mmCIF file of N, CA and C in Angstrom:
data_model
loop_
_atom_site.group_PDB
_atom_site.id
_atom_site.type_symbol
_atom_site.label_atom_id
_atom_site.label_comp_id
_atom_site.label_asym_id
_atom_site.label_seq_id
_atom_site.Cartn_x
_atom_site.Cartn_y
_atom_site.Cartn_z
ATOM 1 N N UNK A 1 49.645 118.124 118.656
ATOM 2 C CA UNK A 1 50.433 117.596 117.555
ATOM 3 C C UNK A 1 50.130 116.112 117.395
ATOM 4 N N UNK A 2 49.955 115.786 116.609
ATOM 5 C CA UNK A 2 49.730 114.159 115.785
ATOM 6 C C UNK A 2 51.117 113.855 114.799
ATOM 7 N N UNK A 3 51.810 113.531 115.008
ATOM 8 C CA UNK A 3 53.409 113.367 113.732
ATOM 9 C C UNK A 3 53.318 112.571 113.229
ATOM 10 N N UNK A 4 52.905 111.887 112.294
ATOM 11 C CA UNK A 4 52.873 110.780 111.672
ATOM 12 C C UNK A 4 53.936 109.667 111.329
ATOM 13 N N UNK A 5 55.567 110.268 110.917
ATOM 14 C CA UNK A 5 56.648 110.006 110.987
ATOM 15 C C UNK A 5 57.389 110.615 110.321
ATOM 16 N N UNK A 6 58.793 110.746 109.957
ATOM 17 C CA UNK A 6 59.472 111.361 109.021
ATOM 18 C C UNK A 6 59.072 111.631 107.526
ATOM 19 N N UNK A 7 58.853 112.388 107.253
ATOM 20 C CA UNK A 7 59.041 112.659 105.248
ATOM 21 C C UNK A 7 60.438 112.431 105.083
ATOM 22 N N UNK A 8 61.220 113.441 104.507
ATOM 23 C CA UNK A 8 61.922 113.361 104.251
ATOM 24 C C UNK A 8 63.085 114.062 105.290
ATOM 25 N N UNK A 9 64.512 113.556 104.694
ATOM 26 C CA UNK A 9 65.590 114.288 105.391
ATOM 27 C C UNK A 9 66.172 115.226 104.145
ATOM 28 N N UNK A 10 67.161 116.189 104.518
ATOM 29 C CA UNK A 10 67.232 116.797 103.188
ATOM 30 C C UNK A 10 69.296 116.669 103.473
ATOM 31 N N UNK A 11 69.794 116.734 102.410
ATOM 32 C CA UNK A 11 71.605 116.449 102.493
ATOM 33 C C UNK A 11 72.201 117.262 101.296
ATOM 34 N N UNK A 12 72.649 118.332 101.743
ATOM 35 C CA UNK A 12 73.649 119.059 100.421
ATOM 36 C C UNK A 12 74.664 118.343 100.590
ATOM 37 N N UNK A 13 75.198 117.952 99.361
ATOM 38 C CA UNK A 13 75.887 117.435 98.870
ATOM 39 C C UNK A 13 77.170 118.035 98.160
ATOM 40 N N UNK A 14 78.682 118.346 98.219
ATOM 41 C CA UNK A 14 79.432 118.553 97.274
ATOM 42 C C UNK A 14 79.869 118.609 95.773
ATOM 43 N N UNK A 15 79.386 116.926 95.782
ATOM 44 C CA UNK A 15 79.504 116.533 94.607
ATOM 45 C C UNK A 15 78.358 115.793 93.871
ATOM 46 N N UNK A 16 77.841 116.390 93.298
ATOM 47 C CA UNK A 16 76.186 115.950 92.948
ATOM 48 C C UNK A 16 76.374 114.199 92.294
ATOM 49 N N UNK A 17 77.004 114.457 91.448
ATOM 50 C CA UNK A 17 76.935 112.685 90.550
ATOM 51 C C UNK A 17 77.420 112.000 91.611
ATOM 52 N N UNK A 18 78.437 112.204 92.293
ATOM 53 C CA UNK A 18 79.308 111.204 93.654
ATOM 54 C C UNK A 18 78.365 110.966 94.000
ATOM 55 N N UNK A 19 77.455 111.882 94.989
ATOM 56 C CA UNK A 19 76.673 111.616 95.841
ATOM 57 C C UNK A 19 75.385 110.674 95.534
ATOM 58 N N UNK A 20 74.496 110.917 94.025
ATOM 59 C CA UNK A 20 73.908 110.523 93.672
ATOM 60 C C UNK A 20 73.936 108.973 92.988
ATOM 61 N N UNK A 21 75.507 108.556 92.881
ATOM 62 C CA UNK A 21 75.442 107.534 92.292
ATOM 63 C C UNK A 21 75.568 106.220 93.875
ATOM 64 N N UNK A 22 75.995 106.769 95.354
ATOM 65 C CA UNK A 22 76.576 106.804 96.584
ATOM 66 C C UNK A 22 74.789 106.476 96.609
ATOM 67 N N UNK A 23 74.566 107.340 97.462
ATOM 68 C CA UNK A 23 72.682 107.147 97.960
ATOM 69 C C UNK A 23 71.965 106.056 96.621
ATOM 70 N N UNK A 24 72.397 106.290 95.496
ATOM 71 C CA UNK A 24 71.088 105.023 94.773
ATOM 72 C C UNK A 24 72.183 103.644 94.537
ATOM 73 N N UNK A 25 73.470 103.517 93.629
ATOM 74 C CA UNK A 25 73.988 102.634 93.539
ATOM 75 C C UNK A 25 74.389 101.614 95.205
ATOM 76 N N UNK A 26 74.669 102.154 95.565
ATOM 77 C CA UNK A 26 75.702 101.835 96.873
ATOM 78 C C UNK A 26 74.354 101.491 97.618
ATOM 79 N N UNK A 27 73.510 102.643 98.060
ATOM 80 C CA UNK A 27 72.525 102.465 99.690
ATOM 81 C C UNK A 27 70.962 102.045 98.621
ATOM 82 N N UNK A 28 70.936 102.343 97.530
ATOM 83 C CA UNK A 28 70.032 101.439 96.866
ATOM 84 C C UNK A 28 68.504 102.308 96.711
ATOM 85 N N UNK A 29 68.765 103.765 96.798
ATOM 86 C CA UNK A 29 67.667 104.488 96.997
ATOM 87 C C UNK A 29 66.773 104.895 95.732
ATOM 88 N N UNK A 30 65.560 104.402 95.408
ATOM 89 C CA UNK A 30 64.857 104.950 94.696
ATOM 90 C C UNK A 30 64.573 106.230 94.094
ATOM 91 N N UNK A 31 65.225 106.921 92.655
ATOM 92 C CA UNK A 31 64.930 108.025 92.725
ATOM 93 C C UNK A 31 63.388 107.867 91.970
ATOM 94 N N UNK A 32 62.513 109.516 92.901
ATOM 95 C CA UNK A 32 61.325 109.420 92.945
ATOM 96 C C UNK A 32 61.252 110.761 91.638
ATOM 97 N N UNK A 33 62.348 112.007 91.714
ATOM 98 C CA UNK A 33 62.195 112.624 91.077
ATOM 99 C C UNK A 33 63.581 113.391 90.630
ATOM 100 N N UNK A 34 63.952 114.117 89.793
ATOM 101 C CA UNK A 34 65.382 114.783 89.735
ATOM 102 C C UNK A 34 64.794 115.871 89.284
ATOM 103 N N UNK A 35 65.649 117.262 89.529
ATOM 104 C CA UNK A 35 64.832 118.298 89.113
ATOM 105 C C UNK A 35 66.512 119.285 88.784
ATOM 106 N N UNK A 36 66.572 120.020 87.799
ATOM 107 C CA UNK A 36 67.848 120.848 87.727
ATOM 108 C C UNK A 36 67.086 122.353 87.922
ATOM 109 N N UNK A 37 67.668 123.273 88.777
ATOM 110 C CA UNK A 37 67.126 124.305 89.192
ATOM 111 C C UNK A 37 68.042 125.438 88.209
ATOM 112 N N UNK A 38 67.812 126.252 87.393
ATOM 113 C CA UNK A 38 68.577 126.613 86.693
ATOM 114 C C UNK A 38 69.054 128.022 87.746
ATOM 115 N N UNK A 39 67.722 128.558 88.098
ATOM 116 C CA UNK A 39 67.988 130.049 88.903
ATOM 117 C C UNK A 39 68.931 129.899 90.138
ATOM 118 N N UNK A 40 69.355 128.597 90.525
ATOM 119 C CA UNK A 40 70.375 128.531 91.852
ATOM 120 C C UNK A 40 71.179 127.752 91.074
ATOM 121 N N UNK A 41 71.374 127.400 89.739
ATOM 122 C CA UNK A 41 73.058 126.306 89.608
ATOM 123 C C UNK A 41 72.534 125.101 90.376
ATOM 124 N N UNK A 42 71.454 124.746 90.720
ATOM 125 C CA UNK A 42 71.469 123.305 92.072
ATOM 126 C C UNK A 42 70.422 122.455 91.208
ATOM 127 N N UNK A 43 70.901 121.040 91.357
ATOM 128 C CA UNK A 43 69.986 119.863 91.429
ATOM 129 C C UNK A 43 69.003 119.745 92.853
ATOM 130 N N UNK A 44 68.334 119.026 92.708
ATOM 131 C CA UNK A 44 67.322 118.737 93.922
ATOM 132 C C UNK A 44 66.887 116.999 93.313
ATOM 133 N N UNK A 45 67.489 116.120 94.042
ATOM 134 C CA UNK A 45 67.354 114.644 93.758
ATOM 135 C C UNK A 45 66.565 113.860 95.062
ATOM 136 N N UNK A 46 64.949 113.596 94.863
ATOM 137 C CA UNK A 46 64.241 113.126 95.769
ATOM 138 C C UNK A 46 64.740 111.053 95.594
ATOM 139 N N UNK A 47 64.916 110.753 96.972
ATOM 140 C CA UNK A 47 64.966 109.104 97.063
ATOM 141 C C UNK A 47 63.967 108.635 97.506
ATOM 142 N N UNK A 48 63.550 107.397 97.333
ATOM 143 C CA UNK A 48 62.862 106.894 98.568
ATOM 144 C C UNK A 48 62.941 105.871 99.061
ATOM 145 N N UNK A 49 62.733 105.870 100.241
ATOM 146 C CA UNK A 49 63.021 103.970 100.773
ATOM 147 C C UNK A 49 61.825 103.293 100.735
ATOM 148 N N UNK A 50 61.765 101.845 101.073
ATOM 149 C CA UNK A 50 61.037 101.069 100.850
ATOM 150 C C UNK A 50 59.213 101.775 102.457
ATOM 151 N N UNK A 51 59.805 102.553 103.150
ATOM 152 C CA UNK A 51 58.401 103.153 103.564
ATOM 153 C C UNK A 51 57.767 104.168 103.406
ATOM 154 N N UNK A 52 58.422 104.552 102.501
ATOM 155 C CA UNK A 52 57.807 106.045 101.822
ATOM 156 C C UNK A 52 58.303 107.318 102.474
ATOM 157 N N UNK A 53 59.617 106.733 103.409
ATOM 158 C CA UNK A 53 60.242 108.089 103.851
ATOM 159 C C UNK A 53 61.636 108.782 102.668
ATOM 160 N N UNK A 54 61.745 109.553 102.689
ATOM 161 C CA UNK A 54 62.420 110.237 101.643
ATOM 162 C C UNK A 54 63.488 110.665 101.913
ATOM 163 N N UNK A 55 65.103 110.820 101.285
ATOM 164 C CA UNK A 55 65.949 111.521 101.325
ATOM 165 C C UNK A 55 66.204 112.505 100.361
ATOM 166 N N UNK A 56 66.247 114.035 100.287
ATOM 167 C CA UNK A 56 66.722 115.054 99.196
ATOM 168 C C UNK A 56 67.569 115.440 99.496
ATOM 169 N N UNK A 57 68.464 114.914 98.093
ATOM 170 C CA UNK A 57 69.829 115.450 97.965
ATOM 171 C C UNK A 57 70.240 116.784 97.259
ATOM 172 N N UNK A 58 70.483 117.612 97.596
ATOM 173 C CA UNK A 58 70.746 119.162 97.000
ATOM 174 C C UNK A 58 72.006 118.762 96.373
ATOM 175 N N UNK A 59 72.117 120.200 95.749
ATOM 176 C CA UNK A 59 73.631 120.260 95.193
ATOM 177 C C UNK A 59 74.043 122.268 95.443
ATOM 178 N N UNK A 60 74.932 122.649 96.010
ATOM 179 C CA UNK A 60 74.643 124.144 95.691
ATOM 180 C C UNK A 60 75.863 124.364 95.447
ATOM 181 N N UNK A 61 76.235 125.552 94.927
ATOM 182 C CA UNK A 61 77.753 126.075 94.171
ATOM 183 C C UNK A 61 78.411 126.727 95.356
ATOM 184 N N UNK A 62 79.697 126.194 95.873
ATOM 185 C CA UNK A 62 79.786 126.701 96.804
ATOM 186 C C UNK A 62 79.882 127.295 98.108
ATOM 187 N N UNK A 63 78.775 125.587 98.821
ATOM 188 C CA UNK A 63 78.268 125.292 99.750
ATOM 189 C C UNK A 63 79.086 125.561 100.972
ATOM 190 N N UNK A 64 78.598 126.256 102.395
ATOM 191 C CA UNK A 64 79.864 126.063 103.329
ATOM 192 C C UNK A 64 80.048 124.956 103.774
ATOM 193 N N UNK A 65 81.201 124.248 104.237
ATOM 194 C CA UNK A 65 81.097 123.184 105.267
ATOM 195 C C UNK A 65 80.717 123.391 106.671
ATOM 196 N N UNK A 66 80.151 121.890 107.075
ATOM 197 C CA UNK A 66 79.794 122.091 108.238
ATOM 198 C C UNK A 66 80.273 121.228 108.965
ATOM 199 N N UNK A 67 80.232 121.105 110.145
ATOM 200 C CA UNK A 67 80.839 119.789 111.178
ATOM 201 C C UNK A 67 79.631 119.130 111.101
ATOM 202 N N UNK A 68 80.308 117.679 110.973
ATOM 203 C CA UNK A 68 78.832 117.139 110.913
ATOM 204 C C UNK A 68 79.763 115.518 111.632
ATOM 205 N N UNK A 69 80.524 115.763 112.374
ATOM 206 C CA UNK A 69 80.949 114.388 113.046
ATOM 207 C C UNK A 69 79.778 114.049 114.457
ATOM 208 N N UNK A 70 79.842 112.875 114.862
ATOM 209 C CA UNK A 70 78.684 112.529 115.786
ATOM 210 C C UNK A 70 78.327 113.229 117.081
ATOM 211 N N UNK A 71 79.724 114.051 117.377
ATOM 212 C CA UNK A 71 79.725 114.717 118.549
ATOM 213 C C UNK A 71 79.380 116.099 118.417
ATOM 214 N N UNK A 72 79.431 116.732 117.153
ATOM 215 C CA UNK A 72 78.574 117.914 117.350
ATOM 216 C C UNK A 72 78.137 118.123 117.433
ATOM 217 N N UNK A 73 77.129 119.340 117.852
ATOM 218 C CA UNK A 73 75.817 120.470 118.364
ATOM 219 C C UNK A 73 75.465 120.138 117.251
ATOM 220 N N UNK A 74 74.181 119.738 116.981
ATOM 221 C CA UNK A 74 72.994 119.731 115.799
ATOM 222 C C UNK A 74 72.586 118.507 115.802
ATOM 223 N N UNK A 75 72.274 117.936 114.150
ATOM 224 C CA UNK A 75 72.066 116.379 113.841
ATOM 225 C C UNK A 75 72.997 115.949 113.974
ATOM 226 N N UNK A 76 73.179 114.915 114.472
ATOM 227 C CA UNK A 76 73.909 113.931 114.944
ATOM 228 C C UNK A 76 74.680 112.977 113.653
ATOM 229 N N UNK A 77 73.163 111.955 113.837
ATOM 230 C CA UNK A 77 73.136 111.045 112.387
ATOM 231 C C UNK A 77 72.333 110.855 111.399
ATOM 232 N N UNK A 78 72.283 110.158 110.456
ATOM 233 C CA UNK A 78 71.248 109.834 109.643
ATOM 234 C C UNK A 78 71.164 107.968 110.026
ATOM 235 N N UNK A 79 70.029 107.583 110.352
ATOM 236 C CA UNK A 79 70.271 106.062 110.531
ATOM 237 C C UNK A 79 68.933 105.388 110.113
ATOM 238 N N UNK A 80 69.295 103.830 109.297
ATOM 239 C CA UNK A 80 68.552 103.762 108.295
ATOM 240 C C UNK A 80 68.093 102.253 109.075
ATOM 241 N N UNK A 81 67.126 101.631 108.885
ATOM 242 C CA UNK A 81 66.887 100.884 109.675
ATOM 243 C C UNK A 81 66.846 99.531 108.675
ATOM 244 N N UNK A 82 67.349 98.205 109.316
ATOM 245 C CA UNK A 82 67.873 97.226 108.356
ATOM 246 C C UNK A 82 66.956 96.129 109.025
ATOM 247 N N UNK A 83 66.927 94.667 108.051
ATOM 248 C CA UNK A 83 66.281 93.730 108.598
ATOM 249 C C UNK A 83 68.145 92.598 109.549
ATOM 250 N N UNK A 84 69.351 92.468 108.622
ATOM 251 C CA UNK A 84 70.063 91.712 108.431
ATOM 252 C C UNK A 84 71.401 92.571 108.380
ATOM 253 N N UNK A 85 71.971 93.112 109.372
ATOM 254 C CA UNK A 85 72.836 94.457 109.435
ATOM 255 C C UNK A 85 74.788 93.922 108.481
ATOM 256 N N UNK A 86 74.555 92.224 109.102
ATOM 257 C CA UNK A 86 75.648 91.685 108.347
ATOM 258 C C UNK A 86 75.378 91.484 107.060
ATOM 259 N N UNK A 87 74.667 91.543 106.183
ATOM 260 C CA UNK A 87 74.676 91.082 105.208
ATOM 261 C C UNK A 87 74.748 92.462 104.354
ATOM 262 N N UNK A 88 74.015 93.936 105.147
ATOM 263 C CA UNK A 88 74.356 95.374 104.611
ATOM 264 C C UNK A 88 75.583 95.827 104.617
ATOM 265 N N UNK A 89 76.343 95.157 106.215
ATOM 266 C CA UNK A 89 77.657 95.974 105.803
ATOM 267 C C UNK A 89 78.612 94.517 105.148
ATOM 268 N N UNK A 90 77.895 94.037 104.951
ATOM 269 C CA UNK A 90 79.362 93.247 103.503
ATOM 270 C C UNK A 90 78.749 93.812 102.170
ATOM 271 N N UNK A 91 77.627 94.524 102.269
ATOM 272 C CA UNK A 91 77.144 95.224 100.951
ATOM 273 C C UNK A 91 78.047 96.352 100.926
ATOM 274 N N UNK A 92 77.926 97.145 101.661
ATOM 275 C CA UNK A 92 78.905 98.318 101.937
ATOM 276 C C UNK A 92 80.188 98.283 101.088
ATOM 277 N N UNK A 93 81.281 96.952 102.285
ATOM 278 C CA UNK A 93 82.329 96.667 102.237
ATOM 279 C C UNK A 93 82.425 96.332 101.193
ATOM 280 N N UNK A 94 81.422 95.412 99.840
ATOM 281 C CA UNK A 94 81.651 95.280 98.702
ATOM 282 C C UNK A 94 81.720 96.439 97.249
ATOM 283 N N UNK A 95 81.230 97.845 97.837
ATOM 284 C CA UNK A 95 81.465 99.067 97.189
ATOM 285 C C UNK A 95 82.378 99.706 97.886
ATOM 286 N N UNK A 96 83.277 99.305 98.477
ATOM 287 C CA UNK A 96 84.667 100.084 99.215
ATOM 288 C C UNK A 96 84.100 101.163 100.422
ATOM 289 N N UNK A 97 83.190 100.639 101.094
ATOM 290 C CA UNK A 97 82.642 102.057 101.988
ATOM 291 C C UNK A 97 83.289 101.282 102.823
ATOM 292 N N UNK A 98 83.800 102.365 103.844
ATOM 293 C CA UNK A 98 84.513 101.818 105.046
ATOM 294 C C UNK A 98 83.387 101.734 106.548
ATOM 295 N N UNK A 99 83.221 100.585 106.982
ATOM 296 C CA UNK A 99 82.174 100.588 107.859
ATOM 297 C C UNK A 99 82.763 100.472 109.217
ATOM 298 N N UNK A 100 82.231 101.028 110.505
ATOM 299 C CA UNK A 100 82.645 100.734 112.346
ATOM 300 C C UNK A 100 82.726 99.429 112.298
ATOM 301 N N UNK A 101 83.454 98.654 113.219
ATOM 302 C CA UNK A 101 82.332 97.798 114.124
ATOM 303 C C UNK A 101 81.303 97.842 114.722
ATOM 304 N N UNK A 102 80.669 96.525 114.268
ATOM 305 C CA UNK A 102 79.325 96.304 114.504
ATOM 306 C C UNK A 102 79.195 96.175 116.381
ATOM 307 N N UNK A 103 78.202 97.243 117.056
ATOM 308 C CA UNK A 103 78.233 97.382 118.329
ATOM 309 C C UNK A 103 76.804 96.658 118.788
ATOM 310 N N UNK A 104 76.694 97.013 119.978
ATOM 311 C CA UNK A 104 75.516 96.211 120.062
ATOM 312 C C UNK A 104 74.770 97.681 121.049
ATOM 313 N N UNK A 105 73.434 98.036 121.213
ATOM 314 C CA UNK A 105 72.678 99.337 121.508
ATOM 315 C C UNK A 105 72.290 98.534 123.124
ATOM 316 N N UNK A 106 73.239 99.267 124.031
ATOM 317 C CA UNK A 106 73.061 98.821 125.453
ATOM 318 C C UNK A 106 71.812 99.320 126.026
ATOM 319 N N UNK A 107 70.973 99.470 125.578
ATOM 320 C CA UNK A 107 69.862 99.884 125.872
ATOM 321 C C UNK A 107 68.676 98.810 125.335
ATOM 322 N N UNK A 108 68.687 98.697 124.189
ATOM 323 C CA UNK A 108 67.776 97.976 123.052
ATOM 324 C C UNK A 108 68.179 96.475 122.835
ATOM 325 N N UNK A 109 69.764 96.320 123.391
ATOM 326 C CA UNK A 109 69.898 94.919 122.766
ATOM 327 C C UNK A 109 69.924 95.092 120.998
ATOM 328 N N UNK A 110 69.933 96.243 120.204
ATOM 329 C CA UNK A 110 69.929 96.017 118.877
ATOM 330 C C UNK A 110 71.294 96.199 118.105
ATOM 331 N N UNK A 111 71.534 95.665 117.119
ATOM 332 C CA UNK A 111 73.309 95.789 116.538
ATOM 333 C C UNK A 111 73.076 96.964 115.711
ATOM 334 N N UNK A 112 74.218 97.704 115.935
ATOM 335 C CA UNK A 112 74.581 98.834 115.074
ATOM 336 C C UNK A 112 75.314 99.319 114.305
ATOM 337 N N UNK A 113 75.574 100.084 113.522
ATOM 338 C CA UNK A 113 77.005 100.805 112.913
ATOM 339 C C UNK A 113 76.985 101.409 112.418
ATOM 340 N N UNK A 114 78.342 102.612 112.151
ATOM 341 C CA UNK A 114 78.166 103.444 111.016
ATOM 342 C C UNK A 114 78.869 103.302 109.949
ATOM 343 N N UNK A 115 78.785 104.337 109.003
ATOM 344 C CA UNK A 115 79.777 104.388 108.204
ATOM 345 C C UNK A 115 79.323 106.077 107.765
ATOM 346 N N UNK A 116 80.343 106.088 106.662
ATOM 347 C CA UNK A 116 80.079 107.948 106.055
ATOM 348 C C UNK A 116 79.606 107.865 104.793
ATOM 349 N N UNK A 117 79.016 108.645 104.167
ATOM 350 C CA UNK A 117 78.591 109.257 102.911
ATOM 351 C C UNK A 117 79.545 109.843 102.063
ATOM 352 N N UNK A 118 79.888 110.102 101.028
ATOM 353 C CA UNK A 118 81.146 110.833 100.092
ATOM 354 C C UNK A 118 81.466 112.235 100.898
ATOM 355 N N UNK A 119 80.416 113.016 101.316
ATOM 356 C CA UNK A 119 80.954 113.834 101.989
ATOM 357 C C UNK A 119 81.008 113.715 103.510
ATOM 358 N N UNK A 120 81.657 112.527 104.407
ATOM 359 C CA UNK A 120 81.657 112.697 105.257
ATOM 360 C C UNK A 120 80.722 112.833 106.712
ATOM 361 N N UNK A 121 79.302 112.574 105.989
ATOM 362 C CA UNK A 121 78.002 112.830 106.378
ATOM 363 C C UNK A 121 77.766 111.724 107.091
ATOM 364 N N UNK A 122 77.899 111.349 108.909
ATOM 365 C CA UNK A 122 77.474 110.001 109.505
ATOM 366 C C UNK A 122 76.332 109.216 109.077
ATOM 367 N N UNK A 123 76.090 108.370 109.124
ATOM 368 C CA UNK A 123 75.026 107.158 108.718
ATOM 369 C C UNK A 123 75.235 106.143 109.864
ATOM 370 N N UNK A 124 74.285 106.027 109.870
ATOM 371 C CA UNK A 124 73.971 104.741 110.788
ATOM 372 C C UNK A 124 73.193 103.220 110.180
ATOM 373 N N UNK A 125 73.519 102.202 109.904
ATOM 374 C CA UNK A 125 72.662 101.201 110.046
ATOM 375 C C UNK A 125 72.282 100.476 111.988
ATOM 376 N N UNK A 126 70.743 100.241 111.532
ATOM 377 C CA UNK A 126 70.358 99.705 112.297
ATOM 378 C C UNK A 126 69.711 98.623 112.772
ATOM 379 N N UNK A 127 70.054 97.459 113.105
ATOM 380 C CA UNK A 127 69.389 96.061 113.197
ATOM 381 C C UNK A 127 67.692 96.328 113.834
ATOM 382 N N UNK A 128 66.519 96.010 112.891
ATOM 383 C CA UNK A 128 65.107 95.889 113.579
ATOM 384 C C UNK A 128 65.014 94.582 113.128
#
């Protein structure tokens, strides 16, 4: 195996416009493409960040919930990697997202935090 790095992550979403206006207004994500799927009722909304890794946001009718807090069995988080972590979460805090305290990664020495997505979906910023 050779991995090059992430493509994309993929995130169903509840509420398609919430979410979509959340990931580009709010976290600032490039949309690369929008597509309305007529045969499933679902959007499919490609982002991208500034390295060419990608987030797709679904939409489906119906969707089950899932646990998706930090301590459950599966993915964990989504965590996005920052130059200036104070100056993101007063970006945050200036669109009403409610952010952790900022911790510090006892391992790395690097500052961290989370916050949630409209549906509840962990995020991480990360000081590089």
């Amino acid at each position: 195996m050779n991995l090059k790095g992430i493509h994309h992550v993929a995130i169903i979403c509840s509420d398609y416009e919430r979410s979509k206006a959340f990931y580009t207004q709010v976290l600032g994500l490039q949309v690369v493409a929008e597509n309305y799927r007529a045969e499933r009722d679902s959007f499919k909304l490609d982002l991208a960040l500034p390295d060419g890794s990608q987030v797709e946001l679904f939409s489906f009718v119906n969707a089950p919930k899932r646990v998706s807090r930090p301590e459950a069995l599966g993915l964990r988080h989504l965590a996005f990697c920052v130059e200036c972590i104070d100056t993101e979460v007063m970006a945050l805090e200036n669109h009403g997202v409610d952010v952790e305290a900022i911790r510090v990664d006892e391992y790395t020495g690097k500052r961290f935090t989370f916050f949630q997505d409209p549906d509840g979906l962990p995020l991480e910023l990360y000081e590089v």
